[in-house]
Structure formats: structure tokens, C-alpha cells
CSV table of C-alpha atoms and ligand atoms in Angstrom, one decimal:
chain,number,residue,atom,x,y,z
Z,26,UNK,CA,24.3,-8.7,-10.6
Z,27,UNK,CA,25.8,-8.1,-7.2
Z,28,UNK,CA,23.1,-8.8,-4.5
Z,29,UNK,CA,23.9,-5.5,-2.3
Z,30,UNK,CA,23.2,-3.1,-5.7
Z,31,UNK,CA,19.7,-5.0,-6.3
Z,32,UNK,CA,19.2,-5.1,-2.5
Z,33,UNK,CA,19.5,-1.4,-3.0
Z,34,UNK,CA,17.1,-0.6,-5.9
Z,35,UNK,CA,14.8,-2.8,-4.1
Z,36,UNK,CA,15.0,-0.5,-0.7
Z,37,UNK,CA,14.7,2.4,-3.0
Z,38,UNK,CA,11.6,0.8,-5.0
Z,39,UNK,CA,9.8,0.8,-1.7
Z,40,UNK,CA,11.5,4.2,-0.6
Z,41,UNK,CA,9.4,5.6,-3.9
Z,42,UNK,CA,6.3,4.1,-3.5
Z,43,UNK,CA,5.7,5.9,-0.1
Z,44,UNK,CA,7.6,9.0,-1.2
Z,45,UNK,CA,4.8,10.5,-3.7
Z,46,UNK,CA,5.8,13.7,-4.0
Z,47,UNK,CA,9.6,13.0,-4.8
Z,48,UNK,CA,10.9,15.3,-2.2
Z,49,UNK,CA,13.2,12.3,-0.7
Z,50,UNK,CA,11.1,12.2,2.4
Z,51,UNK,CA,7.9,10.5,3.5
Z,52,UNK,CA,5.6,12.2,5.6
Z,53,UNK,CA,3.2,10.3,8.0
Z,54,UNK,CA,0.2,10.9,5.4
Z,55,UNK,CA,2.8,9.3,2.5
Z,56,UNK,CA,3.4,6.4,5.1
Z,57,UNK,CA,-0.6,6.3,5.5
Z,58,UNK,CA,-1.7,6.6,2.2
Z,59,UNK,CA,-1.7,3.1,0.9
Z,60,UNK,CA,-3.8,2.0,3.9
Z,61,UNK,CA,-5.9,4.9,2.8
Z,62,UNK,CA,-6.4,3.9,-0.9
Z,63,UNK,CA,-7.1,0.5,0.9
Z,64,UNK,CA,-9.5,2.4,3.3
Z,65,UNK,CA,-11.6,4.0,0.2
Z,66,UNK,CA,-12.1,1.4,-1.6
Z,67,UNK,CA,-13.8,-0.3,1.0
Z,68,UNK,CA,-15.3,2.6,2.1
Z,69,UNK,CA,-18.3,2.6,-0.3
Z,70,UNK,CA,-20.6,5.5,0.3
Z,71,UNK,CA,-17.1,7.3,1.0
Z,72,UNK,CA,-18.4,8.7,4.3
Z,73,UNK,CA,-14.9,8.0,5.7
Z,74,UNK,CA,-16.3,5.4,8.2
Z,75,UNK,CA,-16.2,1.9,7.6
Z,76,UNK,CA,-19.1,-0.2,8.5
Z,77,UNK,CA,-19.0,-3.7,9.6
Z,78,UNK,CA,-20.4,-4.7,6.6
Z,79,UNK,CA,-18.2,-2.6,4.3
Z,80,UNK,CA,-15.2,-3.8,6.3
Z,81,UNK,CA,-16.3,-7.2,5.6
Z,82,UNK,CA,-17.9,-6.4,1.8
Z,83,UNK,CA,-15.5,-9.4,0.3
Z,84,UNK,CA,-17.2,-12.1,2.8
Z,85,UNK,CA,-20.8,-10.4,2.3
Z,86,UNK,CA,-20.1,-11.0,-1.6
Z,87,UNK,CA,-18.9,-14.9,-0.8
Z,88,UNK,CA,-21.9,-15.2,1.1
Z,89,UNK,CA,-24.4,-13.3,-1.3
Z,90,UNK,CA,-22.8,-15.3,-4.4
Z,91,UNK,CA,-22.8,-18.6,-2.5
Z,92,UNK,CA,-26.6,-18.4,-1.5
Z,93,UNK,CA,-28.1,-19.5,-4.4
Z,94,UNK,CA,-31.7,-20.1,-3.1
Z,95,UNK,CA,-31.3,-16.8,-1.3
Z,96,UNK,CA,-32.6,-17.8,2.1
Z,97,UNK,CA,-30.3,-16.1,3.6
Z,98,UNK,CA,-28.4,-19.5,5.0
Z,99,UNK,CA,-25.9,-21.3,3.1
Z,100,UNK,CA,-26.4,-25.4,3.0
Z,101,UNK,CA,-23.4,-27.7,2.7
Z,102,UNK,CA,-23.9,-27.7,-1.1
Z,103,UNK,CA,-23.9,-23.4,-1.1
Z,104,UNK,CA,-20.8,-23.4,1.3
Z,105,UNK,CA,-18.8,-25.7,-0.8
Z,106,UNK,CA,-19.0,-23.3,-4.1
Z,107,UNK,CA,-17.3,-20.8,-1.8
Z,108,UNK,CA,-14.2,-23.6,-1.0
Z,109,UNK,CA,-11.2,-21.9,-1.4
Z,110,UNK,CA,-9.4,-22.9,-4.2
Z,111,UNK,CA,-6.1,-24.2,-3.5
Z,112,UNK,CA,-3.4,-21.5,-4.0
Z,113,UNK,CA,-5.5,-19.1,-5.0
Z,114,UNK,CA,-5.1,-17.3,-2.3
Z,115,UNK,CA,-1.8,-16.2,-0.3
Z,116,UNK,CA,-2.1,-18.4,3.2
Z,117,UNK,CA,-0.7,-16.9,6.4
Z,118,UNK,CA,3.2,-18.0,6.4
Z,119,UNK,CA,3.0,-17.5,10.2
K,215,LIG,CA1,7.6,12.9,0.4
K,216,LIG,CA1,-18.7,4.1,4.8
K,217,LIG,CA1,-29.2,-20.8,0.8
């Protein structure tokens, strides 16, 4: 396959997945609206305001999960349940 024709579908793929309504153009809101599908879901009462601690629901569930005695304080042995597991998740190439 030449690289320059898959280079191509590839620009387009992304063209299409802001473009929602088809119209060949993306508006601001289109260019917005995957941060805003990322903004509801961690908006949980849906109030359009995010809250520290809906902002930061995925470490509040780490914590909650990891706190076993539920004393509100994680001990060495709690913390290390909550280890993240080697390639699991996508590390900052930076
Ligand atoms: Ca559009
Ligand atoms: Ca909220
Ligand atoms: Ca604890």
C-alpha cells in the first residue's frame, strides 16, 4: 500500500471523527466535543461543573478500593494493592 494513500485515510479518519455532522467542516463545538464527552462523564451530577473530587473520581476510587480497613489512610500494605501494574497503563513518552 503506498504510505501517502494510507497517510491520507488516516488524516481523513481523524478529519471524520471531529466532523459529526458530515458537512466537510468542523466547527469549534465539533473540535470541542470529545473533551466534552470526556467532560460529562466525569461530570457526575451533570451540573456542568467539575468538582475537585469528580475531576479526580479515578484516584478517589484507587483510594476508596485500596483502603480496606476504611480508616480513611492507606498503610504500605493498602498502597501497594494500588501499584500500578506494569504496562497497564500508557506512561508519558515525554
Ligand atoms: Ca461539521
Ligand atoms: Ca458536577
Ligand atoms: Ca486503611
Amino acid at each position: 500500500m503506498p504510505p501517502v494513500a494510507s497517510e491520507l485515510s488516516r488524516e481523513q479518519q481523524r478529519f471524520f471523527r471531529y466532523d459529526r455532522d458530515r458537512d466537510q467542516r468542523i466547527t469549534r463545538n465539533e473540535m470541542l466535543s470529545t473533551r466534552t464527552n470526556a467532560f460529562r462523564d466525569l461530570d457526575k451530577d451533570g451540573n456542568n461543573l467539575l468538582t475537585f473530587e469528580e475531576w479526580a473520581v479515578t484516584t478517589v476510587e484507587r483510594f476508596d478500593q485500596a483502603d480496606a480497613d476504611r480508616n480513611g489512610e492507606l498503610n504500605q500494605k493498602e498502597f501497594a494493592t494500588i501499584a500500578p501494574k506494569p504496562g497497564a497503563t500508557p506512561a508519558c513518552r515525554c
